[in-house]
Amino acid sequence: MAFLSIQHATKSFGQAAAVEDFNLEIERGELVSFLGPSGCGKTTTLRMVAGFEVPTSGRIELNGVNITNQAPNQRNVGMVFQAYALFPNMTVADNVGFGLKVGKKPKDEIQKRTAEMLGLIRMPQLGDRYPYQLSGGQQQRVALARALAIQPQVLLLDEPLSALDAKIRVELRSEIRRIQQTLGITTIYVTHDQEEALSISDRIVVMSAGRIEQVGTPFDIYNFPKTAFVASFVGTLNQLRCTVVDAGQGKLSFDGQTFTATAPIRAAAGASVIAALRPEELHFGQFDGENQLTGKVEAVTFLGGIVRIRMVLGQSQITLDALNERKLTLPKVGDMQLVSFPPHACWVMADS
Amino acid sequence: MTTQASSAPAPRERSRAARILTRRGFPLWSWLWFILGALYFILPLYATLDFSLRMERDTIGLKAYSAAFADPVFARTFGYSVLLAVVTILVSILLVVPTAYWIRLRLPEARRIVEFITLLPFVIPAIILVFGMIRIYSSPVNLPFTDIRLLAPLTTSRLGTNALIVAGYIVLGLPYMYRSVDTGMRTVDVRTLTEAAQSLGANWATIMVRVVLPNVRTALLSGALLTFAIVVGEVVLASYLGLPTFGPYLFLLGQHRAYEPAALTFTTFLLTWAAMGIIQLVTGGQGQVAGAH
Ligand SMILES: Nc1ncnc2c1ncn2[C@@H]1O[C@H](COP(=O)(O)OP(=O)(O)O)[C@@H](O)[C@H]1O
Ligand SMILES: [Mg+2]
C-alpha cells in the first residue's frame, strides 16, 4: 500500500468535471509533480489532498487512513501557495512558528524548531523581519519553512515559483529539491512549466482536461510519451505527416522523400500517420545508417547553449537543435541543408 | 506594490525645467488634482476656523469656544453621540467582518448583491429610513399573517429607541464599513491566508483572532472613522426619533447663534481625528500591516 493513495477521485463544479477518475499512488519520500496546462485540474486535485475541496466521488488515503472527508486542519499536510500567503502581521519567525503555536507546543521547542527551519532555508538571520521586508524568493522560502515546521506527512506546493523571476525560479527549485530530499518528505508539486517538472521530480503526472494522460519518470515522459498530448506538451516536438510505405520495416514517405522510423508501425501501407521527432535528435550532414531529409533553412535562433534552426520541408516545418560550440558555423537563412537522424529517434504516434 | 519607473533618458538638449514638467517625469496633473481636491476640503474648514475666532470684534480669540463649551447641554449631547457612535461601530464590526469574510471565502457570487445592499443608504434618504422605522416599530411586530408577537413597540421605550437609532446608524455607515473591510480583505488575500492557517492546524476562532482581524485593522479603522463622523454629525434620525444627540443640538444652536456653532463644528472635526489618532496609536504596535505584498 502506497503512503498516499488517490483512488478514483472526481471533482465536479456544477455540471463540469474539473477532475475525473484520478488514480495515483505515491510512495513515502517521493516527489511527484502534476504537470499540465492551466485549467486542467492540477490545483483542484491538490486541494482535495489538502482538504480544501471534498471529492464528488472517490477516496484519498494517507498512511493507511481514509482522509477523504477530514477537515484541512486535522490532516497535518503542509501547503505552499503561489502567492506565498505569509501572514503580513507576523514576523518571519512567528510565521514559521505559527503551526507549532497553534499546536500548543512548548515555547522553547517552538523557538528551537523555528531556528532549525530558518537554517534549513538559509535565512537564519532574518527571523525578525516582516514579510514585506523580504524579496519574493525569500518570502517563498519562509512559506516553505512554515509548511515544514509542523513536520507534515505530505508537502503540497501549488505553482510555488510562478510569481518569481526566471533566475530565482531555477535557484529556488533546486533548493526545494534539496530540502525535500534532506527531509525525505513526500511531496506533490504542481506546475505548468515542463522544464520545472522534468528537473525536480521523481515522477511526473501529466494531466489534460481533468484526466491523467501519463505517469512516469521525467526520462520516460520526455522520451516515451504515450499520447500525442504528452508528446507535444512536454518539450518541443516535430510532427511530420507521412504516408506509410512499409509498416513492418518502418518505412515512411514524407514530401517525396523516404525514411525509416521505429518499426513496426501499426498502420497499413498507404495510411497517413504522424511521425514524431525531437529537435535535438536531428543534425546537419550525412551519417551512416541514418535517415536523410533535405530542407531549406527558414530561421536561425541563437539561444546560448543551443541553436534552434527552423527548416521548411515541402509543406511542413521542422525544428532542429544544435549544441553550441565555438567552432560552429551557423547555417544561413535560405540555405538548402541535409539533415540526418537515426531511425530509433523517430516514432509514429497513434493518430487521434 | 512596485511600479516601474520610466527609464528612458530625456534628450540632453532639453532644459531641466522642461523635463520636470513632462507628464512622465513629474505627475503634473496628479498634483494639480490633488491640490484642487485638498483646497475643496481645506477652504471651508479654514473659513469655519477663521469665523469661529472672530466672536469679539477686531480681535482673534477663543471666546466662541469658551462660550460653547460652557453650555452643559453641549457636553451632554456630545457625550451621548460619542457613546452611540462607539456602540454603532462595535455592532457594525461584529456584523460586517464575518459577513465580508464569509462572502470572500465561500460566497463570491453574493458579493455584488451585498455590495448593492450596502449602497442603498446613498439612494434612499435618511428621512425615508427613519419614517419607515417609526412606522414599523412604533406598533408591535407580529409574525406575518399571524397574531404571534415578535417584538414589543420599540419607539415607546428609551432602550428601544436607542436600539433603533443604532440600527439606523449602522445602515448609514454600511457603505463605508463594508467597502473598507472588503477592500482590506482583498488586499491581504484573506482567503489564501485562511487556507494557509487551516493547513497549519488552526481552527476558526484562531484564524479570526490571529489572522483575519489583525490584517484588516487598518480597514476597520478607516470604516470606524467614517462611521464616527456620520454619527456625531447626524441630524435627521435623531430629530425624528426624538433623541438628544449632538447633531440636533448643533442645528438648533445654529439657528440662534453665529459663532458658537462654527467653534463646535471645528472642535468636532478635531476631536474626530484625535479619536482616530488615539485608536491608531493604541492598536498600533508595529504599524505596518496593510498593503504588504
Ligand atoms: N471553485 C470553483 N468553482 C468552479 N469551477 C472551478 C473552481 N475551481 C476550479 N474550477 C474549474 O475547474 C477547472 C480546473 O481548475 P484548476 O484545478 O484550478 O486548474 P489548474 O490548477 O490545472 O490550472 C477549471 O476549469 C476551473 O475553472
Ligand atoms: Mg492551478
XYZ file of C-alpha atoms and ligand atoms in Angstrom:
673
model
C 0.000 0.000 0.000
C 1.406 3.347 -1.019
C 1.880 6.143 1.503
C -0.571 8.462 -0.257
C -3.243 6.909 -2.384
C -5.775 8.767 -4.513
C -8.474 6.444 -5.785
C -10.990 7.323 -8.500
C -11.105 10.915 -7.311
C -13.600 13.046 -9.204
C -14.493 16.658 -8.533
C -17.284 18.489 -10.322
C -18.234 22.121 -10.006
C -21.840 22.217 -11.112
C -22.056 20.337 -14.407
C -18.415 20.414 -15.419
C -15.925 17.934 -14.001
C -12.659 19.643 -13.040
C -11.010 16.305 -12.229
C -12.192 12.918 -13.419
C -11.310 9.454 -12.157
C -7.897 10.405 -10.849
C -5.843 7.432 -9.639
C -2.377 7.751 -8.175
C -0.179 6.010 -5.635
C 2.666 7.991 -4.136
C 5.444 6.334 -2.150
C 6.928 7.740 1.038
C 9.633 10.296 0.283
C 8.715 10.657 -3.368
C 8.387 13.973 -5.185
C 5.603 13.735 -7.733
C 4.667 16.670 -9.899
C 1.363 17.400 -11.577
C 2.067 18.925 -14.959
C -0.462 20.306 -17.396
C -1.846 23.437 -18.985
C -3.810 25.962 -16.957
C -7.285 24.736 -16.066
C -6.518 21.017 -16.383
C -7.357 20.291 -12.741
C -3.948 20.258 -11.022
C -4.896 22.691 -8.276
C -8.257 21.037 -7.714
C -6.561 17.657 -7.214
C -4.023 19.171 -4.844
C -6.779 20.904 -2.892
C -8.569 17.598 -2.469
C -5.418 16.184 -0.866
C -5.146 19.302 1.317
C -8.810 19.082 2.306
C -9.930 22.395 0.794
C -12.134 20.550 -1.677
C -14.136 17.431 -0.930
C -14.144 14.957 -3.836
C -17.500 14.489 -5.528
C -16.603 10.816 -5.511
C -13.549 8.704 -4.827
C -11.246 8.215 -1.874
C -7.979 9.561 -0.556
C -5.837 7.615 1.896
C -2.814 8.906 3.716
C -0.618 6.481 5.599
C -3.438 3.955 5.660
C -6.017 6.419 6.986
C -9.017 7.490 4.934
C -8.810 11.285 4.894
C -11.358 11.913 2.137
C -13.692 13.911 4.369
C -11.270 15.071 7.040
C -11.063 18.821 7.746
C -7.907 20.508 6.440
C -6.738 21.480 9.913
C -6.824 17.822 11.013
C -4.675 16.457 8.185
C -1.187 17.587 9.063
C -0.453 18.466 5.466
C 1.894 21.340 4.604
C 0.833 23.702 1.869
C 2.788 26.280 -0.123
C 0.868 28.719 -2.334
C 1.823 30.598 -5.459
C 1.163 33.936 -3.719
C 3.307 32.947 -0.652
C 0.390 33.703 1.715
C 2.616 34.708 4.612
C 0.751 36.360 7.477
C 1.579 40.051 6.936
C 1.056 40.917 10.598
C 3.686 38.476 11.858
C 7.462 38.349 11.699
C 9.236 35.637 9.760
C 9.856 33.692 12.970
C 6.200 33.996 14.042
C 5.085 32.854 10.617
C 7.315 29.794 10.801
C 6.269 29.072 14.384
C 2.544 29.618 13.753
C 1.661 25.959 13.227
C 3.564 24.918 16.337
C 1.941 27.639 18.421
C -1.481 26.586 17.194
C -0.496 23.017 18.080
C 0.247 24.236 21.649
C 3.894 23.165 21.600
C 6.107 24.472 24.440
C 7.823 27.817 23.847
C 11.397 26.556 23.804
C 10.506 23.811 21.345
C 8.881 26.376 19.033
C 11.983 28.540 19.242
C 14.331 25.672 18.570
C 12.359 24.328 15.661
C 11.880 27.800 14.125
C 15.624 28.389 14.246
C 16.206 24.979 12.708
C 13.795 25.759 9.865
C 15.344 29.168 9.211
C 18.700 27.411 8.990
C 17.270 24.903 6.535
C 16.110 27.669 4.201
C 19.434 29.514 4.760
C 17.876 32.600 6.303
C 18.983 32.246 9.927
C 19.374 35.997 10.476
C 16.034 37.161 9.160
C 13.626 35.896 11.824
C 12.729 39.405 12.995
C 11.829 40.766 9.586
C 8.299 41.230 8.359
C 7.194 39.617 5.094
C 7.002 42.967 3.298
C 10.702 43.460 4.005
C 11.629 40.338 2.036
C 12.015 39.635 -1.669
C 9.577 37.279 -3.360
C 12.089 34.452 -3.334
C 12.774 34.924 0.374
C 9.059 35.045 1.135
C 8.532 31.766 -0.634
C 11.394 30.193 1.339
C 9.719 31.327 4.541
C 6.424 29.883 3.336
C 8.227 26.602 2.754
C 9.777 26.704 6.220
C 6.380 27.473 7.726
C 4.806 24.499 5.982
C 7.646 22.186 7.023
C 7.821 23.345 10.650
C 4.793 21.277 11.627
C 6.514 18.155 10.260
C 3.678 17.431 7.868
C 3.069 13.991 6.453
C 2.862 15.430 2.950
C 4.095 18.687 1.464
C 1.925 20.252 -1.218
C 3.222 23.026 -3.465
C 0.928 24.823 -5.908
C 2.996 26.578 -8.579
C 5.318 27.913 -5.871
C 7.708 29.572 -8.312
C 5.325 31.076 -10.848
C 5.444 34.550 -9.350
C 9.241 34.750 -9.335
C 11.906 35.877 -11.792
C 13.427 33.270 -14.072
C 16.788 33.243 -12.309
C 15.352 32.927 -8.782
C 12.986 30.292 -10.080
C 15.797 27.997 -11.184
C 17.732 28.623 -7.973
C 14.780 28.003 -5.702
C 13.603 24.883 -7.439
C 16.885 23.091 -6.775
C 16.694 24.442 -3.229
C 13.226 22.921 -2.836
C 14.504 19.629 -4.187
C 17.499 19.692 -1.831
C 15.306 20.342 1.208
C 12.771 17.745 0.097
C 15.491 15.113 -0.200
C 17.176 16.135 3.058
C 13.931 15.667 4.967
C 12.743 12.757 2.852
C 9.309 14.313 2.779
C 6.576 13.046 0.482
C 5.761 15.903 -1.868
C 3.311 16.868 -4.575
C 4.499 19.707 -6.772
C 2.048 21.413 -9.117
C 3.406 23.275 -12.120
C 2.558 24.183 -15.685
C 6.253 24.541 -16.505
C 7.539 21.349 -18.110
C 11.181 22.188 -17.531
C 10.482 22.641 -13.827
C 8.641 19.329 -13.656
C 11.359 17.485 -15.560
C 14.146 18.851 -13.398
C 12.652 18.406 -9.949
C 10.530 15.247 -9.980
C 10.893 11.588 -9.205
C 7.750 11.056 -11.220
C 5.538 13.310 -13.313
C 1.785 13.090 -13.729
C 0.851 14.780 -16.992
C -2.751 15.998 -16.940
C -5.105 17.361 -19.529
C -8.748 18.358 -19.224
C -9.176 16.840 -15.772
C -7.634 13.487 -16.633
C -4.270 11.826 -16.238
C -2.530 11.456 -19.589
C 0.579 9.664 -18.391
C 2.513 8.922 -15.206
C 6.231 8.260 -15.385
C 9.771 9.351 -14.641
C 10.912 12.556 -16.344
C 13.058 10.474 -18.725
C 10.118 8.281 -19.710
C 7.702 11.158 -20.077
C 10.061 13.035 -22.348
C 11.397 10.175 -24.431
C 8.448 7.798 -24.479
C 5.310 9.913 -24.417
C 2.242 7.703 -24.586
C -0.159 10.206 -26.065
C 0.052 12.985 -28.627
C -0.813 15.451 -25.875
C 2.122 14.436 -23.691
C 4.466 14.415 -26.665
C 3.604 17.940 -27.670
C 3.152 19.424 -24.188
C 6.481 18.224 -22.842
C 9.374 19.639 -24.837
C 9.377 20.689 -28.474
C 8.315 18.081 -30.951
C 8.469 17.824 -34.722
C 5.367 16.235 -36.133
C 5.583 15.122 -39.740
C 2.545 13.924 -41.592
C 3.778 10.890 -43.562
C 2.409 8.065 -45.647
C 3.207 4.508 -44.624
C 5.267 2.695 -47.240
C 6.185 -0.497 -45.379
C 4.763 -0.905 -41.875
C 6.910 -3.930 -40.935
C 10.166 -2.203 -41.903
C 9.074 1.162 -40.512
C 9.384 2.845 -43.905
C 7.587 6.136 -44.369
C 7.301 8.620 -47.168
C 7.374 12.316 -46.444
C 7.250 15.085 -49.011
C 8.530 12.681 -51.675
C 11.481 11.580 -49.519
C 11.570 8.168 -47.835
C 12.948 7.414 -44.392
C 12.810 4.788 -41.663
C 11.171 5.155 -38.265
C 10.984 2.824 -35.257
C 9.497 -0.415 -36.596
C 6.955 -1.845 -36.711
C 4.303 0.725 -37.447
C 0.759 -0.153 -36.511
C -0.905 1.082 -39.687
C -1.476 -0.295 -43.159
C 0.631 0.723 -46.125
C -0.766 3.890 -47.682
C -2.199 5.146 -44.374
C -1.466 8.682 -43.290
C 0.314 8.857 -39.920
C 2.227 11.372 -37.830
C 5.893 10.719 -37.235
C 7.385 12.409 -34.158
C 10.942 13.506 -33.705
C 12.675 15.634 -31.041
C 14.695 18.596 -32.398
C 17.879 17.523 -30.598
C 17.911 14.183 -32.424
C 18.358 15.964 -35.761
C 21.735 17.091 -37.055
C 23.228 18.560 -40.192
C 25.221 16.389 -42.564
C 25.225 12.778 -43.653
C 25.794 9.844 -41.303
C 25.964 6.087 -41.876
C 22.795 4.192 -41.076
C 20.760 7.350 -40.588
C 17.868 8.894 -42.426
C 18.410 11.981 -44.514
C 15.997 14.700 -45.478
C 16.665 17.881 -47.402
C 15.117 21.199 -46.474
C 15.541 24.924 -46.597
C 16.692 26.944 -43.587
C 13.988 29.417 -42.609
C 15.140 30.878 -39.304
C 18.148 30.587 -37.018
C 17.712 31.464 -33.349
C 20.742 31.576 -31.107
C 19.708 30.622 -27.569
C 23.130 30.377 -25.939
C 23.652 26.744 -25.060
C 21.745 25.630 -28.109
C 20.990 26.995 -31.542
C 17.433 26.417 -32.747
C 17.040 26.185 -36.512
C 13.694 26.113 -38.261
C 13.559 24.481 -41.665
C 10.918 24.019 -44.314
C 10.446 20.644 -45.915
C 7.740 20.776 -48.545
C 4.556 21.784 -46.725
C 5.952 21.203 -43.223
C 8.309 22.876 -40.853
C 10.798 21.090 -38.692
C 12.928 22.343 -35.852
C 16.492 21.277 -35.271
C 18.500 21.972 -32.124
C 22.288 22.073 -32.411
C 24.509 22.276 -29.358
C 26.506 25.470 -29.373
C 30.284 25.258 -29.826
C 32.776 27.964 -30.620
C 33.762 26.292 -33.865
C 30.160 26.030 -35.030
C 29.280 27.645 -38.340
C 25.690 28.801 -38.266
C 23.640 27.945 -41.350
C 22.251 30.857 -43.325
C 18.606 31.542 -43.953
C 17.720 30.265 -47.400
C 20.433 27.556 -47.459
C 19.434 24.092 -48.588
C 20.653 21.655 -45.943
C 20.807 17.921 -45.444
C 19.556 16.820 -42.020
C 20.034 13.359 -40.541
C 18.541 11.352 -37.720
C 18.747 7.728 -36.607
C 15.629 5.557 -37.226
C 15.140 4.870 -33.496
C 14.752 8.615 -32.798
C 11.572 8.798 -34.807
C 8.324 7.151 -33.774
C 4.834 7.011 -35.131
C 2.172 8.306 -32.762
C -1.274 6.803 -32.511
C -3.412 9.038 -34.697
C -6.184 10.736 -32.787
C 3.415 47.195 -4.943
C 6.247 48.158 -7.204
C 5.912 50.479 -10.117
C 8.470 50.511 -12.834
C 9.950 53.968 -13.146
C 10.328 55.020 -16.725
C 13.970 54.611 -17.576
C 14.058 56.349 -20.931
C 16.606 59.144 -20.578
C 15.369 62.545 -21.643
C 17.140 64.100 -24.627
C 20.144 66.032 -23.359
C 19.287 69.350 -25.019
C 16.012 69.671 -23.163
C 16.107 72.023 -20.221
C 15.785 70.699 -16.717
C 12.549 72.554 -16.112
C 11.039 71.155 -19.264
C 11.982 67.683 -18.132
C 10.419 68.161 -14.716
C 7.223 69.375 -16.224
C 6.769 66.490 -18.647
C 3.999 64.229 -17.591
C 6.269 61.233 -17.195
C 8.960 62.873 -15.117
C 6.643 64.871 -12.890
C 2.995 63.894 -12.416
C 1.771 67.429 -13.029
C -1.885 66.583 -13.460
C -1.975 64.294 -10.448
C -0.600 67.071 -8.303
C -2.949 69.634 -9.756
C -5.973 67.498 -8.976
C -4.613 66.698 -5.555
C -4.199 70.385 -4.734
C -7.644 71.244 -6.068
C -9.151 68.423 -4.023
C -7.282 69.475 -0.917
C -8.442 73.071 -1.318
C -12.018 71.872 -1.667
C -11.769 70.344 1.791
C -9.477 72.793 3.468
C -11.033 76.106 2.416
C -14.434 75.633 4.128
C -12.667 74.255 7.156
C -10.380 77.257 7.220
C -13.307 79.615 6.773
C -15.085 77.974 9.703
C -11.996 78.229 11.865
C -11.419 81.819 10.901
C -15.009 82.775 11.575
C -15.081 80.971 14.925
C -12.114 83.015 16.135
C -13.766 86.402 15.480
C -16.547 86.490 18.036
C -15.047 89.617 19.567
C -14.887 92.473 17.143
C -11.441 93.181 15.658
C -9.552 90.543 17.651
C -8.721 86.922 17.144
C -9.728 84.918 20.192
C -11.290 81.805 21.640
C -14.365 83.457 23.094
C -16.722 81.455 20.883
C -15.117 78.258 22.142
C -15.378 79.097 25.815
C -18.970 80.192 25.337
C -19.883 76.995 23.516
C -18.145 74.697 25.990
C -19.736 76.468 28.920
C -23.157 75.199 27.872
C -23.787 71.934 29.812
C -26.077 70.730 27.040
C -23.071 70.601 24.778
C -21.214 68.115 26.965
C -24.342 66.023 27.486
C -25.329 65.748 23.831
C -21.798 65.295 22.603
C -21.067 62.550 25.133
C -24.288 60.821 24.186
C -23.438 60.950 20.478
C -19.957 59.577 21.101
C -21.484 56.710 23.063
C -23.917 55.978 20.234
C -21.038 56.123 17.762
C -18.978 53.641 19.753
C -21.862 51.203 20.039
C -22.643 51.628 16.345
C -19.033 50.939 15.404
C -18.790 47.846 17.585
C -22.034 46.354 16.309
C -21.225 47.094 12.681
C -17.823 45.451 13.045
C -19.498 42.380 14.502
C -21.904 42.409 11.585
C -19.653 43.366 8.716
C -16.427 41.465 9.386
C -17.946 37.968 9.482
C -20.227 38.789 6.549
C -17.489 40.168 4.321
C -15.217 37.307 5.366
C -17.761 34.643 4.585
C -18.507 36.163 1.202
C -14.818 36.320 0.300
C -14.377 32.747 1.433
C -17.430 30.849 0.358
C -19.947 33.002 -1.483
C -18.140 35.180 -4.018
C -21.313 35.140 -6.117
C -23.147 37.021 -3.355
C -20.694 39.900 -3.305
C -22.466 42.040 -5.866
C -25.809 41.664 -4.150
C -24.377 42.572 -0.767
C -22.464 45.478 -2.260
C -25.704 46.739 -3.749
C -27.470 46.454 -0.393
C -24.700 48.324 1.378
C -25.023 51.139 -1.145
C -28.739 51.640 -0.516
C -28.210 54.463 2.008
C -26.833 56.526 -0.874
C -30.055 56.025 -2.794
C -32.605 56.098 -0.026
C -32.588 59.325 2.016
C -32.293 59.065 5.783
C -35.702 60.664 6.152
C -37.319 57.700 4.415
C -35.330 55.303 6.538
C -36.471 56.954 9.758
C -40.126 57.175 8.730
C -40.035 53.514 7.772
C -38.547 52.593 11.118
C -41.078 54.621 13.050
C -43.934 53.205 11.017
C -42.889 49.605 11.615
C -41.529 49.697 15.138
C -43.990 52.032 16.830
C -46.532 49.218 16.967
C -45.844 45.609 17.983
C -44.272 43.478 15.274
C -46.135 40.241 14.587
C -45.147 37.192 12.579
C -46.728 37.906 9.164
C -50.353 36.698 8.851
C -50.487 35.568 12.496
C -51.024 37.070 15.905
C -47.721 35.793 17.232
C -45.923 38.787 18.716
C -42.238 39.026 17.792
C -41.375 42.426 19.166
C -42.909 44.947 21.516
C -43.174 48.515 20.177
C -39.659 49.957 20.222
C -40.329 53.677 19.978
C -42.117 53.794 23.296
C -39.101 52.843 25.410
C -35.813 54.659 25.700
C -33.822 51.436 25.223
C -35.902 50.540 22.177
C -35.370 53.960 20.620
C -31.663 53.744 21.242
C -31.592 50.340 19.600
C -33.470 51.787 16.630
C -31.126 54.701 16.170
C -28.048 52.466 16.420
C -29.592 50.194 13.808
C -30.225 53.210 11.607
C -26.675 54.449 12.060
C -25.344 51.025 11.141
C -27.280 51.246 7.902
C -25.927 54.732 7.198
C -22.355 53.630 7.907
C -22.644 50.389 5.968
C -21.334 51.645 2.615
C -18.117 52.817 4.277
C -17.681 49.975 6.709
C -18.408 47.172 4.284
C -16.360 48.573 1.440
C -13.313 49.313 3.504
C -13.390 45.914 5.199
C -13.974 44.109 1.920
C -11.137 46.001 0.262
C -8.889 45.251 3.213
C -9.673 41.569 2.899
C -8.940 41.598 -0.788
C -5.645 43.412 -0.279
C -4.280 40.765 2.059
C -5.963 37.894 0.151
C -7.727 36.722 3.254
C -8.925 33.579 1.556
C -5.465 32.186 0.891
C -4.299 33.301 4.336
C -7.195 31.352 5.809
C -6.236 28.250 3.886
C -2.613 28.625 4.934
C -3.684 28.883 8.571
C -6.028 25.923 8.219
C -3.329 23.716 6.761
C -1.174 24.656 9.749
C -3.859 23.292 12.047
C -5.644 26.483 13.083
C -9.363 26.436 13.925
C -11.866 29.166 13.047
C -11.517 31.129 16.265
C -7.729 31.225 15.958
C -7.936 32.255 12.319
C -10.357 35.056 13.134
C -8.384 36.454 16.047
C -4.821 35.878 14.902
C -5.071 36.192 11.133
C -8.186 37.984 9.904
C -8.708 40.765 12.445
C -5.080 41.920 12.699
C -4.843 42.127 8.936
C -7.988 44.186 8.405
C -7.202 46.518 11.294
C -6.425 49.486 9.102
C -9.592 48.908 7.107
C -11.656 48.685 10.294
C -10.095 51.880 11.477
C -10.994 53.849 8.384
C -14.516 52.392 8.409
C -14.812 53.337 12.069
C -13.557 56.847 11.400
C -16.217 57.466 8.793
C -18.951 55.909 10.893
C -17.928 58.068 13.832
C -18.064 61.200 11.721
C -21.501 60.294 10.360
C -22.983 59.501 13.770
C -21.666 62.582 15.534
C -22.999 64.935 12.865
C -26.273 63.131 12.129
C -29.484 65.191 12.495
C -32.409 63.541 10.717
C -32.644 60.208 12.511
C -32.033 61.761 15.918
C -34.629 64.520 15.443
C -37.406 62.246 14.285
C -36.682 59.632 16.934
C -36.557 62.466 19.442
C -33.168 61.678 20.906
C -30.996 64.438 22.428
C -27.850 63.904 20.385
C -25.219 66.373 19.287
C -26.474 66.839 15.726
C -29.854 68.390 16.566
C -28.240 70.435 19.328
C -25.778 71.942 16.891
C -28.577 72.519 14.428
C -30.678 74.367 16.995
C -27.713 76.354 18.166
C -27.073 77.387 14.578
C -30.479 78.967 14.388
C -29.883 81.245 17.351
C -26.159 81.826 17.385
C -23.485 82.511 14.802
C -20.028 81.953 16.282
C -20.562 79.071 18.710
C -21.735 76.557 16.066
C -18.644 77.342 13.992
C -16.461 76.732 17.030
C -18.237 73.449 17.805
C -18.074 72.276 14.210
C -14.373 72.837 14.129
C -13.948 71.154 17.520
C -15.901 68.089 16.423
C -13.686 67.848 13.427
C -10.547 67.955 15.550
C -11.981 65.506 18.092
C -12.903 63.012 15.427
C -9.390 62.996 14.072
C -7.871 62.933 17.526
C -10.017 59.947 18.490
C -8.852 58.058 15.458
C -5.266 59.045 16.099
C -5.538 57.590 19.586
C -7.038 54.361 18.289
C -4.232 54.136 15.769
C -1.634 54.650 18.477
C -3.222 52.235 20.931
C -3.660 49.429 18.439
C -0.538 50.486 16.573
C 2.170 48.026 17.570
C 4.396 47.621 14.564
C 2.174 49.823 12.434
C 2.898 48.093 9.122
C 0.050 45.840 8.180
C -1.986 46.656 5.152
C -0.528 46.860 1.721
C 2.170 44.329 2.465
C 2.783 42.222 -0.602
N -14.302 26.790 -7.038
C -14.525 26.519 -8.341
N -15.748 26.729 -8.873
C -15.992 26.455 -10.172
N -15.082 25.984 -11.026
C -13.841 25.758 -10.562
C -13.491 26.013 -9.203
N -12.193 25.697 -9.022
C -11.742 25.278 -10.217
N -12.728 25.288 -11.149
C -12.613 24.864 -12.549
O -12.016 23.606 -12.572
C -11.079 23.506 -13.630
C -9.716 23.114 -13.089
O -9.196 24.171 -12.353
P -7.814 24.073 -11.606
O -7.748 22.826 -10.817
O -7.623 25.339 -10.871
O -6.776 24.007 -12.806
P -5.202 24.199 -12.816
O -4.740 24.314 -11.418
O -4.689 22.992 -13.500
O -4.951 25.421 -13.620
C -11.088 24.845 -14.340
O -11.901 24.750 -15.465
C -11.680 25.779 -13.324
O -12.382 26.812 -13.956
Mg -3.688 25.986 -10.556
